[in-house]
GROMACS .gro file of C-alpha atoms in nm:
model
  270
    1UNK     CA    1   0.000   0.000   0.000
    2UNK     CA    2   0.150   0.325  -0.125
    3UNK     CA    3   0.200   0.582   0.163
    4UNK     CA    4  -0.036   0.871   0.159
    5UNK     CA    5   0.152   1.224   0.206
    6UNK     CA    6   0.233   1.378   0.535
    7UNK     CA    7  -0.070   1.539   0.609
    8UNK     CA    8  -0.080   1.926   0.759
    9UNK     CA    9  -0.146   1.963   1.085
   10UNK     CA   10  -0.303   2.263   1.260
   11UNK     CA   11  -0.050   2.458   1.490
   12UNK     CA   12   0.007   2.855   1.604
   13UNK     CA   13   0.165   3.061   1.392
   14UNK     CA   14   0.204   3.485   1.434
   15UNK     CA   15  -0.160   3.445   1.653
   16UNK     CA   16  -0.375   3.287   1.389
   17UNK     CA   17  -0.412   2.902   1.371
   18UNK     CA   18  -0.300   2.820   1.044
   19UNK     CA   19  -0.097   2.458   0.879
   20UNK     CA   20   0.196   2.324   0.907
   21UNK     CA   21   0.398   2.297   0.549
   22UNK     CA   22   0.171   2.601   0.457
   23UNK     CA   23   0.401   2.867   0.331
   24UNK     CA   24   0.300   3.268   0.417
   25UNK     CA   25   0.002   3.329   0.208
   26UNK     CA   26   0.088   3.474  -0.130
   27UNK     CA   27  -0.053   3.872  -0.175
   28UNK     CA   28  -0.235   3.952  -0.487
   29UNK     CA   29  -0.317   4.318  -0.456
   30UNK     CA   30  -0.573   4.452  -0.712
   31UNK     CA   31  -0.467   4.789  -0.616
   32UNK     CA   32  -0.105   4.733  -0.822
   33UNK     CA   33  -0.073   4.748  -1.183
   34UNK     CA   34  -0.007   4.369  -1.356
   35UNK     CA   35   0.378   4.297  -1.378
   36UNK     CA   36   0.609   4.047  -1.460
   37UNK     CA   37   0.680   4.029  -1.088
   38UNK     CA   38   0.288   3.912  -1.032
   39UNK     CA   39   0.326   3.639  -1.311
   40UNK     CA   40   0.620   3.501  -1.171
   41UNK     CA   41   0.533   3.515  -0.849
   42UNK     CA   42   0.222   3.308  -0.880
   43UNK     CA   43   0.422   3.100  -1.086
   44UNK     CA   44   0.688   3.008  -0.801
   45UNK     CA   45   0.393   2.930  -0.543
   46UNK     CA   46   0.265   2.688  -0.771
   47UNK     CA   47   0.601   2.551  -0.868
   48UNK     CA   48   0.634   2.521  -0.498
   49UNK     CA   49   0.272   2.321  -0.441
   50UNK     CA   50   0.378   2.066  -0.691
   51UNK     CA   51   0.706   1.956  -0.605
   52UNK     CA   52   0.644   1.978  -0.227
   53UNK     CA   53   0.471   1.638  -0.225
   54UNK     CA   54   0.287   1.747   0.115
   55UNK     CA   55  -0.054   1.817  -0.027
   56UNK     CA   56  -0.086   2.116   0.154
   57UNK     CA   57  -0.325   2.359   0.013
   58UNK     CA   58  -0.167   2.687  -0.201
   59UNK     CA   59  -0.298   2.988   0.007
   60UNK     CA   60  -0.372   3.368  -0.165
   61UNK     CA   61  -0.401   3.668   0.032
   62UNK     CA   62  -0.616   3.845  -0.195
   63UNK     CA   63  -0.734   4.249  -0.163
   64UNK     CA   64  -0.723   4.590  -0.321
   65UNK     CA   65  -0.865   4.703  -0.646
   66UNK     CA   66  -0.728   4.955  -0.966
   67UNK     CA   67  -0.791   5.334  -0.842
   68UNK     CA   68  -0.776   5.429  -1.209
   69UNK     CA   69  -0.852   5.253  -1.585
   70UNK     CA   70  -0.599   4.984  -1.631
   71UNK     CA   71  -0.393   4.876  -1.903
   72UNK     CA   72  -0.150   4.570  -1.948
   73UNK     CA   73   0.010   4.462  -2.272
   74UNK     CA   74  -0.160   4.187  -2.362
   75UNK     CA   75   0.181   3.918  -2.389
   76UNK     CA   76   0.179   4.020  -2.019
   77UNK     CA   77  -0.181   3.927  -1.972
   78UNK     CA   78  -0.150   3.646  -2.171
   79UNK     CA   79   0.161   3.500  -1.925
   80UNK     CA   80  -0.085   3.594  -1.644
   81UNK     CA   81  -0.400   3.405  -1.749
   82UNK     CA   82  -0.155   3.089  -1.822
   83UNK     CA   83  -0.064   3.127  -1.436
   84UNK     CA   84  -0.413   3.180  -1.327
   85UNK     CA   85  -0.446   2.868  -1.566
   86UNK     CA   86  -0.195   2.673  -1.377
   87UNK     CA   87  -0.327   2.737  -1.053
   88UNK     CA   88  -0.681   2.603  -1.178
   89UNK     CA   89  -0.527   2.264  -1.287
   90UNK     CA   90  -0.317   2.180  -0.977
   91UNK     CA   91  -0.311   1.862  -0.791
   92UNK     CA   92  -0.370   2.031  -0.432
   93UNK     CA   93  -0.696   2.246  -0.309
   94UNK     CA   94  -0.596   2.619  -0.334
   95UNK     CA   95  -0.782   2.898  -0.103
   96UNK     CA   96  -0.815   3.256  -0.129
   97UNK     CA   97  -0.869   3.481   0.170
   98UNK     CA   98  -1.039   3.836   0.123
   99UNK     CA   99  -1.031   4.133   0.221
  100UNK     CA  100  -1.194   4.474   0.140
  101UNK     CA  101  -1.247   4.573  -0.228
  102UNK     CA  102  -1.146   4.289  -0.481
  103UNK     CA  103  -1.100   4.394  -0.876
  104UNK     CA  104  -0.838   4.334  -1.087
  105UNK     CA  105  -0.583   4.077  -1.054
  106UNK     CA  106  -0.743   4.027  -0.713
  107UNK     CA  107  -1.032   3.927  -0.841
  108UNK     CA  108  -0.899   3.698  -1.149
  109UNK     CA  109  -0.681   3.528  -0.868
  110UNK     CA  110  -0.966   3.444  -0.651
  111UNK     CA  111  -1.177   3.323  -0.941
  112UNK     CA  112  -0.955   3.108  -0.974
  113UNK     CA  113  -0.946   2.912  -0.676
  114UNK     CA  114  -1.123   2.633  -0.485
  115UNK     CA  115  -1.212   2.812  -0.160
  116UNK     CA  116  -1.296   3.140  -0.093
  117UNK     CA  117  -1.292   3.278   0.294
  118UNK     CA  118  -1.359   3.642   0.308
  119UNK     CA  119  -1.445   3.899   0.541
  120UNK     CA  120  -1.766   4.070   0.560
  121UNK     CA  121  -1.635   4.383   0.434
  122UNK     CA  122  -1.547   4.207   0.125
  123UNK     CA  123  -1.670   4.351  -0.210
  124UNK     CA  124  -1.582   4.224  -0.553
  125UNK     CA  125  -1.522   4.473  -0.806
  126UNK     CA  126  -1.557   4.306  -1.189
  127UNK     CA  127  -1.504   4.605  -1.374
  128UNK     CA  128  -1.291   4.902  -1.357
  129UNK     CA  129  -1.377   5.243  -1.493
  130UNK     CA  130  -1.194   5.583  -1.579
  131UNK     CA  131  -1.248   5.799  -1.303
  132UNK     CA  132  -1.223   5.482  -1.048
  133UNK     CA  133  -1.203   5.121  -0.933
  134UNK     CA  134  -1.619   5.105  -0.970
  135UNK     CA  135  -1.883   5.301  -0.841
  136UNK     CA  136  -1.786   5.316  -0.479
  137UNK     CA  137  -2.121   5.263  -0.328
  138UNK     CA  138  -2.194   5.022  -0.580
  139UNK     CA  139  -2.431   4.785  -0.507
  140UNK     CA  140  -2.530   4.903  -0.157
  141UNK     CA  141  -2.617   5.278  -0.313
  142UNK     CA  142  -2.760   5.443  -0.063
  143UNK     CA  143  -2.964   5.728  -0.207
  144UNK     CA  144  -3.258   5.474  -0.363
  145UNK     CA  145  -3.315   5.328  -0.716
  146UNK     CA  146  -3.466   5.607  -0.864
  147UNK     CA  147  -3.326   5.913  -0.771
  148UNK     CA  148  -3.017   6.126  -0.872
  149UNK     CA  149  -2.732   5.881  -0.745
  150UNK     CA  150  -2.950   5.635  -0.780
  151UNK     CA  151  -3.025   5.323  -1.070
  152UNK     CA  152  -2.907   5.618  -1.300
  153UNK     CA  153  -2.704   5.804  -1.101
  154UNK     CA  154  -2.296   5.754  -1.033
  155UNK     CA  155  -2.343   5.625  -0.680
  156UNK     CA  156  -2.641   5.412  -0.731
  157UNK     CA  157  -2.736   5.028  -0.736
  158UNK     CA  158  -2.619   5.052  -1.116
  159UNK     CA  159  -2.435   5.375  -1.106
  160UNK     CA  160  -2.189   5.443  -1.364
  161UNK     CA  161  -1.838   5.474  -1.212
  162UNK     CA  162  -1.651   5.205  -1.343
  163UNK     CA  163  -1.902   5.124  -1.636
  164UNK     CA  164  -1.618   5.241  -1.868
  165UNK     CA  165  -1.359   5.011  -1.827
  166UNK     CA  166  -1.325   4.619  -1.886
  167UNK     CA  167  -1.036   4.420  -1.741
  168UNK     CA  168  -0.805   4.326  -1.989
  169UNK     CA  169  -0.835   3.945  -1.851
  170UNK     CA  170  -1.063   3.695  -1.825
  171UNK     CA  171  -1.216   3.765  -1.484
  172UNK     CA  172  -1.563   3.873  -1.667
  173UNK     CA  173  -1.568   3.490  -1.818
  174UNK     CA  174  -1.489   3.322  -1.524
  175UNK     CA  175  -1.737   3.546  -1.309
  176UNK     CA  176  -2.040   3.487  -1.551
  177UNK     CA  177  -1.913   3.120  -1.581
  178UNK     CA  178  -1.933   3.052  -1.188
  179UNK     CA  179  -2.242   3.267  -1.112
  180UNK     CA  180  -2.469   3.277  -1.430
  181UNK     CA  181  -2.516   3.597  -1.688
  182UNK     CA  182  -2.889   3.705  -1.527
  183UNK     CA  183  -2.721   3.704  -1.165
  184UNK     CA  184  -2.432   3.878  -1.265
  185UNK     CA  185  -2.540   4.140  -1.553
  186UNK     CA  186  -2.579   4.484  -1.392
  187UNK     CA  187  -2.227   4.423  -1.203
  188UNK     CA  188  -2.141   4.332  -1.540
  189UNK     CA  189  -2.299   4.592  -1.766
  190UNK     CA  190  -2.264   4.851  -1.499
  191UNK     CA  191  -1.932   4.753  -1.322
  192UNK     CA  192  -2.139   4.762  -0.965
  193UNK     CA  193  -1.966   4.591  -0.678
  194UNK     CA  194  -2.097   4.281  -0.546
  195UNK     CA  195  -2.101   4.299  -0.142
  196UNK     CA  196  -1.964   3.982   0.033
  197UNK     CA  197  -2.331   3.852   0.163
  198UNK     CA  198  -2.446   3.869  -0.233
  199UNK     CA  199  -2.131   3.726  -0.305
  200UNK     CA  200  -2.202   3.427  -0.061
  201UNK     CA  201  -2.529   3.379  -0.194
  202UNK     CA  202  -2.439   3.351  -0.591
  203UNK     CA  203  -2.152   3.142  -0.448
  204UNK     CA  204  -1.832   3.372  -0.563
  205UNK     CA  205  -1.781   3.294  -0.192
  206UNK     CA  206  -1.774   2.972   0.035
  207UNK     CA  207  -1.746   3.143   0.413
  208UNK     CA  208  -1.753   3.460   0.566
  209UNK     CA  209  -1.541   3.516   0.824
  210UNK     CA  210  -1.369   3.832   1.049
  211UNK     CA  211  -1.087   3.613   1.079
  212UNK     CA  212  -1.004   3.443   0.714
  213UNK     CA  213  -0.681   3.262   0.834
  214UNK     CA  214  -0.854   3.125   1.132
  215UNK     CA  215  -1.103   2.993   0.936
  216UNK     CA  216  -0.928   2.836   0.681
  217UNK     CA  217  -0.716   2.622   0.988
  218UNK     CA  218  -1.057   2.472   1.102
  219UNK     CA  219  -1.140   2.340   0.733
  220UNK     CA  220  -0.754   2.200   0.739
  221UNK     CA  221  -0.900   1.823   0.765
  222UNK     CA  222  -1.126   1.902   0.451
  223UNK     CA  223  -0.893   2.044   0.251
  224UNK     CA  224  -0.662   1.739   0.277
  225UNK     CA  225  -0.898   1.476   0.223
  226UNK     CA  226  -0.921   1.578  -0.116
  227UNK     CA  227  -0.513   1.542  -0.191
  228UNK     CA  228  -0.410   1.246  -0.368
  229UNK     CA  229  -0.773   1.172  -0.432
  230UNK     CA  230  -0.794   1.313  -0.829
  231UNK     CA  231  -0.873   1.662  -0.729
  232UNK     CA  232  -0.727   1.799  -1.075
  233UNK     CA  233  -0.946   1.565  -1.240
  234UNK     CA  234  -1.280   1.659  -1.077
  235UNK     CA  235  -1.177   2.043  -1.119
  236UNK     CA  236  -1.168   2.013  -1.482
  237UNK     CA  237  -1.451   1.769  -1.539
  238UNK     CA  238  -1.637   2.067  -1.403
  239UNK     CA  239  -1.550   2.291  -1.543
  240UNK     CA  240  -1.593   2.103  -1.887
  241UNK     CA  241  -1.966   2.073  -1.728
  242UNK     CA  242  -2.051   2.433  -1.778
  243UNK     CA  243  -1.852   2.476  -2.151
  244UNK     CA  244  -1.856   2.166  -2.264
  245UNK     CA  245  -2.120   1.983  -2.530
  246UNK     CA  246  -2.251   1.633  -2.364
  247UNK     CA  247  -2.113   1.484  -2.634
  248UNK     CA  248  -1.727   1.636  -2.585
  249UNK     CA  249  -1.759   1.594  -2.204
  250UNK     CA  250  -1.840   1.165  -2.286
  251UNK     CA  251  -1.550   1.137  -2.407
  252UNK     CA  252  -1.312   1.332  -2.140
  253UNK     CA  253  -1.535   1.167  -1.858
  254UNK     CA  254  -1.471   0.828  -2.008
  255UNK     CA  255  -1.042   0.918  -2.063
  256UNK     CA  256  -1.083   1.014  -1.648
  257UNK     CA  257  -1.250   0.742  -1.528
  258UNK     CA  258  -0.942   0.507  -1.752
  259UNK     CA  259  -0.708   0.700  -1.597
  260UNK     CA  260  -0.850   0.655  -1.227
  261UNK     CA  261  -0.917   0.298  -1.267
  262UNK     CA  262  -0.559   0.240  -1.404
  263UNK     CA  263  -0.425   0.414  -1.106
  264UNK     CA  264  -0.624   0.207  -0.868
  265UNK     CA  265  -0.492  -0.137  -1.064
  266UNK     CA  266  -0.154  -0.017  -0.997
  267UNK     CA  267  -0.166   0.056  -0.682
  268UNK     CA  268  -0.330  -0.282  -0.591
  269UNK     CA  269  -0.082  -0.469  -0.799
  270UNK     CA  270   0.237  -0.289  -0.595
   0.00000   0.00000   0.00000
């Protein structure tokens, strides 16, 4: 019998409970342009989560959103969305903790993860606009649907701040993917901000929490359950659910379940 991975462990670490093997949580902060530095950061965690062999899960500290319009050339965006690629396909569970507003690479990067812990102050900001990250009251405008700064207004349920911009990335795609066009079309259309209990509800969230980090050490024994046990494999045959003809999806459901029975005929046979 082949021996499973040493498992994390919950222990103390700078007064929040997190895992042992767990490496400092990597910052992605909207707020900063996209760089070369970004790219290969992410790309070194997740270098790092595949040759570790410990199964522990890759952790993002994810916050902050553009002030202004952004722009990125796109053989830089292209590099990133290949590392936000990468850390969809991985073998181990990856987590994003939130904080505060969320657009931008923020955003993409928690996306594109498996759990998402956030605090209630949380607000995810799809599109960026010219004079701003999005309309700042977004979603929780306070002035009524109607009025001034209202539906039409620029502080409003659908005001316009941040209407102007799209994200040179595919954040919109995976947001619409996850959460359906008819819940997500005014933050969409209208670049509103979607507060963390909406969030929760249309499942761009799993937990909110005041404390992400302690959080995330009390799901430790459900996040490593799934190592070793094909989580790659049931990420992508999801994925392929919601993209996918039946048709295509026979035939990659078939090649996994090949795959997982040859596995389990080798490790028998050891």
């Amino acid at each position: 019998m082949t021996a499973r991975p040493e498992q994390p462990a919950p222990t103390e670490h700078e007064g929040h409970t997190t895992m042992n093997h767990t490496p400092q949580p990597l910052l992605v902060d909207g707020a900063q342009p996209l760089s070369a530095e970004t790219v290969q950061a992410l790309n070194a965690r997740c270098d790092q989560a595949e040759d570790s062999g410990t199964g522990a899960p890759l952790v993002l500290r994810v916050t902050g959103a553009p002030a202004t319009a952004v722009t990125a050339p796109l053989p830089l965006v292209n590099k990133w969305e290949r590392a936000l690629r990468r850390l969809e396909r991985l073998d181990v569970p990856t987590v994003a903790l939130a904080d505060g507003d969320c657009g931008g690479t923020a955003l993409e990067a928690l996306l594109a993860t498996d759990l998402r812990i956030a605090t209630p102050a949380t607000r995810l900001l799809p599109a960026v606009g010219t004079d701003g990250a999005n309309a700042t009251d977004g979603a929780n405008g306070a002035n009524g649907a109607n009025g001034t700064d209202g539906t039409d207004g620029t502080d409003g349920t659908d005001g316009t701040d941040g209407a102007n911009g799209v994200w040179p990335g595919m954040a919109l795609y995976r947001l619409v993917n996850q959460a359906g066009a008819a819940a997500t079309r005014r933050n969409v259309l209208f670049g509103t901000a979607i507060p963390a209990e909406r969030a929760l509800a249309l499942h761009l969230l799993d937990q909110l929490a005041d404390d992400p980090s302690a959080a995330l050490a009390s799901a430790a024994d459900r996040l490593t359950a799934t190592v070793g046990a094909g989580l790659a494999i049931r990420r992508q045959l999801m994925h392929d659910a919601t993209t996918v003809s039946f048709e295509e999806a026979l035939g990659r459901h078939l090649a996994a379940c090949d795959r997982l029975l040859r596995q389990a005929a080798a490790e028998v046979a050891r």
